[in-house]
PDB file of C-alpha atoms in Angstrom:
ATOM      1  CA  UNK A   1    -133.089  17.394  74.003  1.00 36.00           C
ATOM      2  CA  UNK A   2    -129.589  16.307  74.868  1.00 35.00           C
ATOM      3  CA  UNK A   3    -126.838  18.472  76.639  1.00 37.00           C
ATOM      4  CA  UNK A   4    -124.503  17.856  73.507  1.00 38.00           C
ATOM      5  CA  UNK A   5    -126.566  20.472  71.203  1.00 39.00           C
ATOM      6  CA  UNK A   6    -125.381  22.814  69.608  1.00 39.00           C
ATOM      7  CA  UNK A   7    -127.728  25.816  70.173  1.00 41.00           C
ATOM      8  CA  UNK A   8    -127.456  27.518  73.444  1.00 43.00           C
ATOM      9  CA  UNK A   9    -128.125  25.793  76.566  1.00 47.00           C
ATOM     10  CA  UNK A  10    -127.854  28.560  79.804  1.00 46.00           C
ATOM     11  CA  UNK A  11    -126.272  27.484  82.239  1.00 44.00           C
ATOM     12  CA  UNK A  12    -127.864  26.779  85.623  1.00 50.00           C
ATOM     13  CA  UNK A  13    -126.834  28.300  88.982  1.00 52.00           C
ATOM     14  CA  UNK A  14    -124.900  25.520  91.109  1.00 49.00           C
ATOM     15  CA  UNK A  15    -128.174  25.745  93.385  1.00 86.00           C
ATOM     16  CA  UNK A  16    -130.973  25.914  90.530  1.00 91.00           C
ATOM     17  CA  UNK A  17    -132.264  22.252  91.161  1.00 93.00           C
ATOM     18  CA  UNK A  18    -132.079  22.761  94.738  1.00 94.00           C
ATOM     19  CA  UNK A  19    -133.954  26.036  94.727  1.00 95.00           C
ATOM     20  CA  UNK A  20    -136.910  24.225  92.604  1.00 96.00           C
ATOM     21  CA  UNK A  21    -137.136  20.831  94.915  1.00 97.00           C
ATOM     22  CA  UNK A  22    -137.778  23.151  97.312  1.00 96.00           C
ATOM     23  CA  UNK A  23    -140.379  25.457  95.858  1.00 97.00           C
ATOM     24  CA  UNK A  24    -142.032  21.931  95.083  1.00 98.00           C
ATOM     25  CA  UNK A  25    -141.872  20.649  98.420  1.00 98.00           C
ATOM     26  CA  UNK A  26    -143.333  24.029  99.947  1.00 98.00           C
ATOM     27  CA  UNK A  27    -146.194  24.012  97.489  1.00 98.00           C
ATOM     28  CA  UNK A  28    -146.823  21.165  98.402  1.00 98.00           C
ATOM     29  CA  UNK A  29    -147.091  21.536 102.504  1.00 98.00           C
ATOM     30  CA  UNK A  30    -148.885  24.988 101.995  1.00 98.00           C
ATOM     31  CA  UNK A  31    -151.574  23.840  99.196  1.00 98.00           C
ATOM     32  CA  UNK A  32    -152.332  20.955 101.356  1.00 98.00           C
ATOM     33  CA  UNK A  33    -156.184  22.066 101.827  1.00 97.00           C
ATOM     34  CA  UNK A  34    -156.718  22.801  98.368  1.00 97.00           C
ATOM     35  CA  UNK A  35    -154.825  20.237  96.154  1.00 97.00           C
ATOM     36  CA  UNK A  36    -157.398  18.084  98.703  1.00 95.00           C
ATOM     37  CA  UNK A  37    -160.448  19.814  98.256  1.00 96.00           C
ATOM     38  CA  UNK A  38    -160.175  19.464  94.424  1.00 94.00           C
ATOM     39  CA  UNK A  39    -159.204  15.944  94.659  1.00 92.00           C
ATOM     40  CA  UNK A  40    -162.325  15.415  96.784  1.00 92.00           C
ATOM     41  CA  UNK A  41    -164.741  16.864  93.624  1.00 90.00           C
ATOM     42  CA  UNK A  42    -164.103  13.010  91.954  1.00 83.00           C
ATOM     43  CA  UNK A  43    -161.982  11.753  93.812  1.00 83.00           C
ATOM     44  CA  UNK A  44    -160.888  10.280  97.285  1.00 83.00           C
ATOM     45  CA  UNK A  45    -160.000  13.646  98.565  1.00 89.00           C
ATOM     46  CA  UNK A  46    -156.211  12.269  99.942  1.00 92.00           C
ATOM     47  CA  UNK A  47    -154.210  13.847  97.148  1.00 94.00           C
ATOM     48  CA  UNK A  48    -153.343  17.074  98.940  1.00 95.00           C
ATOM     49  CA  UNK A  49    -152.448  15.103 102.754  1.00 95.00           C
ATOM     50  CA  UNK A  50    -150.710  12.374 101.084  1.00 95.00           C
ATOM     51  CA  UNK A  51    -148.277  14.886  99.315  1.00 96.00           C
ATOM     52  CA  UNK A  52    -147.995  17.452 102.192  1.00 97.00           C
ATOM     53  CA  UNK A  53    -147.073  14.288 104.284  1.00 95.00           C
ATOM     54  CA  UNK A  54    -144.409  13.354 102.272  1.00 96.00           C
ATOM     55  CA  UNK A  55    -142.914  16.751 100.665  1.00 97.00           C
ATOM     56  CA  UNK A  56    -142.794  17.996 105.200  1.00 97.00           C
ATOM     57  CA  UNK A  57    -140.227  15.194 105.611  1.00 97.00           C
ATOM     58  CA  UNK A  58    -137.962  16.589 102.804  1.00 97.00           C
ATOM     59  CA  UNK A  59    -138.101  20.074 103.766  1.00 98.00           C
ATOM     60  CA  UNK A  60    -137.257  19.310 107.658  1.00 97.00           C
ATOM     61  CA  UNK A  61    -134.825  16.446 106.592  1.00 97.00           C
ATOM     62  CA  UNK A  62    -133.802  19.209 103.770  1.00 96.00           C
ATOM     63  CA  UNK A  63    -129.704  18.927 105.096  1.00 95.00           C
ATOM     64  CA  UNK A  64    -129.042  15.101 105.375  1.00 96.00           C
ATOM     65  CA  UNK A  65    -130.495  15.009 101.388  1.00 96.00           C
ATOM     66  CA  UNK A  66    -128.775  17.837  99.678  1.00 94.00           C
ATOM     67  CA  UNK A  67    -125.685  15.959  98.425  1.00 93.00           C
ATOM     68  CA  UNK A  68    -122.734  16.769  96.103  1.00 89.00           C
ATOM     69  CA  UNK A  69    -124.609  15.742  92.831  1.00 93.00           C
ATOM     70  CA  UNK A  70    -127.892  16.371  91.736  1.00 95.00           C
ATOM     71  CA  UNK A  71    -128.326  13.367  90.931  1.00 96.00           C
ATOM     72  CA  UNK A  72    -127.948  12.158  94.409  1.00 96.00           C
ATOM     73  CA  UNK A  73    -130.096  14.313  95.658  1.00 96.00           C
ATOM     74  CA  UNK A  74    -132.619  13.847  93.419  1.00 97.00           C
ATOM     75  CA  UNK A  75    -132.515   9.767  94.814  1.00 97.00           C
ATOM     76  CA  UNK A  76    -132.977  11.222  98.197  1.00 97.00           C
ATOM     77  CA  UNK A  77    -135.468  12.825  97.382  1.00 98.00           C
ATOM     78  CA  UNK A  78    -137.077   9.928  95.534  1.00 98.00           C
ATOM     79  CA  UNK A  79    -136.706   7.473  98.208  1.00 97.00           C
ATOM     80  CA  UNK A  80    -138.240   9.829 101.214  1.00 97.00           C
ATOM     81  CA  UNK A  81    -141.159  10.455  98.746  1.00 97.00           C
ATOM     82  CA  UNK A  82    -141.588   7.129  97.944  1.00 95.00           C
ATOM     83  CA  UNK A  83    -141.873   5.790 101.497  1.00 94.00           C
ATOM     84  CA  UNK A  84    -143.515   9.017 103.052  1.00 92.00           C
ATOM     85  CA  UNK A  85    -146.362   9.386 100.678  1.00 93.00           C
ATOM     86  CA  UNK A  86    -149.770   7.738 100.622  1.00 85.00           C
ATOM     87  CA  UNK A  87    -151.686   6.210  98.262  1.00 85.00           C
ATOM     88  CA  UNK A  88    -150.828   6.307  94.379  1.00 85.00           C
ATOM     89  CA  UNK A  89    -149.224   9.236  94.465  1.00 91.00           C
ATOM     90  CA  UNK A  90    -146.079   8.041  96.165  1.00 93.00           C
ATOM     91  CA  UNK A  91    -145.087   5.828  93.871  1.00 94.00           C
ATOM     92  CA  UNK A  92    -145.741   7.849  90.697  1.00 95.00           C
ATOM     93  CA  UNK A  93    -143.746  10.980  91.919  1.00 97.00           C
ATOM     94  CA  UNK A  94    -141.581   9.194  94.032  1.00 97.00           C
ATOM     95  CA  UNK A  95    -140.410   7.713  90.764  1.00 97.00           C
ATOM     96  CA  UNK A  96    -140.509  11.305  88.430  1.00 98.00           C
ATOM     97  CA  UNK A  97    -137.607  11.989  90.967  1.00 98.00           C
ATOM     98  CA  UNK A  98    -135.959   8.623  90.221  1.00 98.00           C
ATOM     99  CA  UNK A  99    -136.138   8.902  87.175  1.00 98.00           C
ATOM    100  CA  UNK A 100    -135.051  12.624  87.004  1.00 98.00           C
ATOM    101  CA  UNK A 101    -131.912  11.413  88.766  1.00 97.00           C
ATOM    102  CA  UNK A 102    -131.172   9.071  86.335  1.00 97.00           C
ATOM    103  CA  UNK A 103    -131.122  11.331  83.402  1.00 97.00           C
ATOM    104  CA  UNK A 104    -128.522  13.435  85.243  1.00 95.00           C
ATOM    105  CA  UNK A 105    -126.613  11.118  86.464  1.00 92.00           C
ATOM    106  CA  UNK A 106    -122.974  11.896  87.083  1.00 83.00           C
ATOM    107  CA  UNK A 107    -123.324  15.746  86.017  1.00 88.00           C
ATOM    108  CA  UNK A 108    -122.046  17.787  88.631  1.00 88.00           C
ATOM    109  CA  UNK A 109    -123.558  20.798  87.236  1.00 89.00           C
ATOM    110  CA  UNK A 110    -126.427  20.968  85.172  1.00 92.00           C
ATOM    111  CA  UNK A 111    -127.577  23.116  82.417  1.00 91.00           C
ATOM    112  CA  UNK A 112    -131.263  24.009  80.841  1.00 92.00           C
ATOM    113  CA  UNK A 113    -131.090  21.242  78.583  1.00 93.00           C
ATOM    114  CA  UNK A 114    -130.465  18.932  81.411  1.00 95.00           C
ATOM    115  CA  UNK A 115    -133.712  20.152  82.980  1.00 95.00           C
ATOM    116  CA  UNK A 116    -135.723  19.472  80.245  1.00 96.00           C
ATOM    117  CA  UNK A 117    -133.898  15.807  80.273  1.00 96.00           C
ATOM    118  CA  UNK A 118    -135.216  15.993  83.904  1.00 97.00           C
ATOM    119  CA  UNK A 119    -138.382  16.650  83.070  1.00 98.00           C
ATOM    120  CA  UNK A 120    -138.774  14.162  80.064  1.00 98.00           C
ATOM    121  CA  UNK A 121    -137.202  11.416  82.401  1.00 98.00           C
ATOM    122  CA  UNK A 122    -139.565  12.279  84.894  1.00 98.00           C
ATOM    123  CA  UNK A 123    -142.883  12.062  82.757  1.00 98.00           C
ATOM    124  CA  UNK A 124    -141.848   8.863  80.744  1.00 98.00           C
ATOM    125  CA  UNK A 125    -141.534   7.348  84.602  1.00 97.00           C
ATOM    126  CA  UNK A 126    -144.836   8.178  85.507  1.00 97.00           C
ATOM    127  CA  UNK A 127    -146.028   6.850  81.946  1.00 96.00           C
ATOM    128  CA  UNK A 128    -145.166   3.367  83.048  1.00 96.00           C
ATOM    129  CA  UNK A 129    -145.296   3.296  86.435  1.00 95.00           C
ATOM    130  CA  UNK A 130    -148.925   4.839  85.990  1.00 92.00           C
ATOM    131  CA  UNK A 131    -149.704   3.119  82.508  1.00 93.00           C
ATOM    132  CA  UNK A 132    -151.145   6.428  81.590  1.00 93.00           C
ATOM    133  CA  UNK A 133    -150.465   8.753  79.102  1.00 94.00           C
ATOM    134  CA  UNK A 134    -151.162  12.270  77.564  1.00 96.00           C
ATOM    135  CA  UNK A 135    -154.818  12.531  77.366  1.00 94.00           C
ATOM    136  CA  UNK A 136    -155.759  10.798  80.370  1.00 94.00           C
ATOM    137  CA  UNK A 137    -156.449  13.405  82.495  1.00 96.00           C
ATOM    138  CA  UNK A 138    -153.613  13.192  85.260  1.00 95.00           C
ATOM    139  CA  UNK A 139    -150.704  15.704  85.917  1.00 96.00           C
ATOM    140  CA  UNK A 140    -148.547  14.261  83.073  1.00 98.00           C
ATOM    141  CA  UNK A 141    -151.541  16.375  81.145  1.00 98.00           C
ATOM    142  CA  UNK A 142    -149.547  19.344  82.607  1.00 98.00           C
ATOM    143  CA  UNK A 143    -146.018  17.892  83.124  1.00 98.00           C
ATOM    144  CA  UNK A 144    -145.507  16.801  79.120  1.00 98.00           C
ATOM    145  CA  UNK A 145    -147.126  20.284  77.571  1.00 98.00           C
ATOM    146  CA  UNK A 146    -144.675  22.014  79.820  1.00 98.00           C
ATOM    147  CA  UNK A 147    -141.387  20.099  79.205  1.00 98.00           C
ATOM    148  CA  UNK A 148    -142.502  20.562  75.186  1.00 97.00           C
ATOM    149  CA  UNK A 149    -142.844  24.052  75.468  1.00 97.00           C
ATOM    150  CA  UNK A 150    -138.825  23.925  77.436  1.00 97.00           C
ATOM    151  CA  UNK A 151    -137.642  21.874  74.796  1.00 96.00           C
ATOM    152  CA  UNK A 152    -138.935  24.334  71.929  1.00 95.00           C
ATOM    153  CA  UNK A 153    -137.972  27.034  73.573  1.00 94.00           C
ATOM    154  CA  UNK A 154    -134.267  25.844  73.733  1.00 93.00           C
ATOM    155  CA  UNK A 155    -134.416  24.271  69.997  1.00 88.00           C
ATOM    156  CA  UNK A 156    -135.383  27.727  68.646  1.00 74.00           C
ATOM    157  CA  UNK A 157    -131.530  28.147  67.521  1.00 57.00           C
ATOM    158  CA  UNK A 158    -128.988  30.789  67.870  1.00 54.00           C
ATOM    159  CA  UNK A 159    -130.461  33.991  69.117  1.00 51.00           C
ATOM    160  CA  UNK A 160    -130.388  37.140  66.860  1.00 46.00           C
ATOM    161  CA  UNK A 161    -127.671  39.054  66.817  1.00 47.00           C
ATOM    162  CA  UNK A 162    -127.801  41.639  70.334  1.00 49.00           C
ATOM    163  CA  UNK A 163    -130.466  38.951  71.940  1.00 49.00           C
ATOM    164  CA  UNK A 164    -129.708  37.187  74.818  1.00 53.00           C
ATOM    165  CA  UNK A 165    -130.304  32.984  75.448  1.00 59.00           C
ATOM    166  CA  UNK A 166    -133.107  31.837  77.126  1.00 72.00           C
ATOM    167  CA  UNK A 167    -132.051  32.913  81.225  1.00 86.00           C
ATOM    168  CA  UNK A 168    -133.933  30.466  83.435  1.00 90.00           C
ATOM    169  CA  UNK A 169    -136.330  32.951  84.999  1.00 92.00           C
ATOM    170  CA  UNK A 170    -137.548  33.446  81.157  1.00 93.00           C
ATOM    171  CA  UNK A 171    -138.030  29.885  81.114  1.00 95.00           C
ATOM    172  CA  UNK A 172    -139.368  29.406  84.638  1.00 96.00           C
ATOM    173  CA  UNK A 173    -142.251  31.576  83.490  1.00 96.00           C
ATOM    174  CA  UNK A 174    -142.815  29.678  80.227  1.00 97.00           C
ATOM    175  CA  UNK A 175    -143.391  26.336  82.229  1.00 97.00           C
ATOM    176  CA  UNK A 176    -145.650  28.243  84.769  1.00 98.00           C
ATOM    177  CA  UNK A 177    -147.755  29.432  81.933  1.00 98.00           C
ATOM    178  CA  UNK A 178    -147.768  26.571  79.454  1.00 98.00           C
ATOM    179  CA  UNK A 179    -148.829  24.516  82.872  1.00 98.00           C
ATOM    180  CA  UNK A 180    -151.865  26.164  83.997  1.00 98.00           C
ATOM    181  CA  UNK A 181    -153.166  26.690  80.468  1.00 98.00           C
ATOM    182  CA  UNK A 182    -152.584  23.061  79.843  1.00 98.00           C
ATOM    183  CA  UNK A 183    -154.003  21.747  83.676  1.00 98.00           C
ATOM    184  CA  UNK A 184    -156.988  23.940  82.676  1.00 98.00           C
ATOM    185  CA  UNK A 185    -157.623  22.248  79.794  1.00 98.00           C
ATOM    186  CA  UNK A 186    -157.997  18.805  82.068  1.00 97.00           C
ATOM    187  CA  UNK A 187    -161.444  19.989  82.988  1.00 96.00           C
ATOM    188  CA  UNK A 188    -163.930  19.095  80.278  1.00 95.00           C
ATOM    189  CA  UNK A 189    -161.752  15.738  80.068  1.00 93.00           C
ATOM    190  CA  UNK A 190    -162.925  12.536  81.630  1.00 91.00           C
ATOM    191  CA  UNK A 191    -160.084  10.499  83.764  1.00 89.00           C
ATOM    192  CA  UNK A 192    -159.308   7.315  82.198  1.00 82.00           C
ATOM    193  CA  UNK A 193    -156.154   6.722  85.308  1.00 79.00           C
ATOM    194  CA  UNK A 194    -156.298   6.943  89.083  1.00 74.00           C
ATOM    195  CA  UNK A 195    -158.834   7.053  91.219  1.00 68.00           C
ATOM    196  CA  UNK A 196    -160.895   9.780  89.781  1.00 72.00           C
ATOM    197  CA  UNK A 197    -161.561   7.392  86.526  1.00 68.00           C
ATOM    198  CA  UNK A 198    -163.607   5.191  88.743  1.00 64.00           C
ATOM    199  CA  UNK A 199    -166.107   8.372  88.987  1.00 69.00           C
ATOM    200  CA  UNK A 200    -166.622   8.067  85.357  1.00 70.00           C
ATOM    201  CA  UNK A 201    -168.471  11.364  84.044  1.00 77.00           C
ATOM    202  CA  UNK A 202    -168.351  13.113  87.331  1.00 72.00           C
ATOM    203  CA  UNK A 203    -165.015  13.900  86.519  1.00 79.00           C
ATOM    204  CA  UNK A 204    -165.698  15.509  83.925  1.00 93.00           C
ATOM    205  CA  UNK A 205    -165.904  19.657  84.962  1.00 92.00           C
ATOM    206  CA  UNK A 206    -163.109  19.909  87.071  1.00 93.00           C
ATOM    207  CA  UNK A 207    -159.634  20.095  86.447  1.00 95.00           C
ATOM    208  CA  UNK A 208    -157.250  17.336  87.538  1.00 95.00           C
ATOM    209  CA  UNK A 209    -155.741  17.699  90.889  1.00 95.00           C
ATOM    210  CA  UNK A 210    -152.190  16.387  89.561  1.00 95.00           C
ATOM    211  CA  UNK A 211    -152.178  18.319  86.841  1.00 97.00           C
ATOM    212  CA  UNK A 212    -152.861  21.757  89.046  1.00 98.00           C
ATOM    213  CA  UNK A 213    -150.206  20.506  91.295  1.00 98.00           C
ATOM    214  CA  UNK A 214    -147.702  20.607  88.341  1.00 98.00           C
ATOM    215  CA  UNK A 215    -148.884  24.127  87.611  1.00 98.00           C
ATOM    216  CA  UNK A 216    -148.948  25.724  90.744  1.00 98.00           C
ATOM    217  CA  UNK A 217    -145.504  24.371  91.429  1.00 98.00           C
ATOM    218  CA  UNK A 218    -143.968  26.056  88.450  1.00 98.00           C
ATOM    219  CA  UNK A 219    -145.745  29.345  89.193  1.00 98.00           C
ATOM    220  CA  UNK A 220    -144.464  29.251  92.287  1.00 97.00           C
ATOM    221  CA  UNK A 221    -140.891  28.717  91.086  1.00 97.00           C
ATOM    222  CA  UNK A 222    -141.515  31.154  88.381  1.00 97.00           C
ATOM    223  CA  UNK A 223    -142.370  33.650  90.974  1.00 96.00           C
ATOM    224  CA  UNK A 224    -139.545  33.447  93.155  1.00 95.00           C
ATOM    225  CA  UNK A 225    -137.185  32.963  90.670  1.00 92.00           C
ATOM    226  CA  UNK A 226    -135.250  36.124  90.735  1.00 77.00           C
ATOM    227  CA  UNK A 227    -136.250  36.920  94.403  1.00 80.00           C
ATOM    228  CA  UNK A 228    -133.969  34.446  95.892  1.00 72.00           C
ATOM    229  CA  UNK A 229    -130.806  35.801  94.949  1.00 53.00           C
TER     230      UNK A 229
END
């Protein structure tokens, strides 16, 4: 959904994105053990280190990467988490952020439609950098059922008359709960992408570690939300 519709788009706080990269970068240091453990059911077992190794470097370098535009934050971002994190995961999220960048690029503030544009860029990324898709049991099994529940949300129209737009912590708790119901939904799925595919059947009965990552990021966001005014 562009920013040029014409239904309502609510407007962000000027430290919205900067809020959220954070949430994701904490989840990510503090759910280091079990974003691991759950990778290690099918899988290598590095997911949760390699991400907690990279996501520590933007939180202490948090100051030198906040810039003027979110778009330029979002590349430094990208380019720490590119170079910081192991494995495949580095350069799959490393480019979501890329990606996300580029869809803002320019804006100096952003709006809710903008974040779904974010998130769209973000997934379609990972798509080819990944040559996976929906279906194939990774996090974009969680990331695209969440931005298509954002960009319904915000297509619904006018609101009635006395009803307010969509405010972002509405919309912070429709990600958080469109994510886990759709990273649930991972588990009776068998990976076709990343390492866990090489498993075969054995990954069939848990969910996918990516996928819970996406959801337990946006819970966390969705959580805090109004607490950090």
């Amino acid at each position: 959904m562009s920013s040029s519709s014409s239904s309502p788009s609510p407007s962000t706080h000027a430290d919205d994105l900067t809020f959220v990269v954070r949430s994701i970068a904490r989840t990510a240091v503090d759910n280091e053990k079990a974003f691991g453990d759950l990778d290690a059911v099918a899988g290598d077992g590095d997911f949760g280190y390699s991400l907690a190794r990279g996501f520590e470097i933007v939180l202490s370098d948090w100051d030198t990467l906040v810039s003027d535009t979110p778009a330029e934050t979002l590349k430094k971002v990208a380019l720490v988490i590119s170079k910081r994190v192991g494995g495949t995961s580095g350069p799959l999220w490393g480019t979501a952020f890329l990606r996300a960048a580029g869809a803002v690029k320019d804006r100096p503030e952003l709006n809710a439609a903008d974040a779904v544009a974010m998130l769209r860029a973000a997934a379609e990324g990972i798509k080819a950098r990944g040559r996976s898709d929906l279906g194939d049991k990774t996090l974009l099994d969680a990331l695209i059922p969440m931005t298509d529940a954002l960009e319904r949300r915000l297509g619904d129209g006018e609101p009635a008359a006395g009803e307010p737009a969509a405010g972002g912590a509405e919309l912070a708790a429709l990600a958080a709960t469109t994510a886990r119901a759709a990273a649930d939904a991972t588990t009776p799925m068998q990976a076709r992408r990343g390492r866990q595919s090489y498993t075969g059947e054995r990954s069939i009965g848990s969910p996918d570690p990516g996928a819970v990552a996406i959801a337990v990021m946006a819970e966390r966001v969705a959580a805090e939300w109004e607490a950090r005014d």
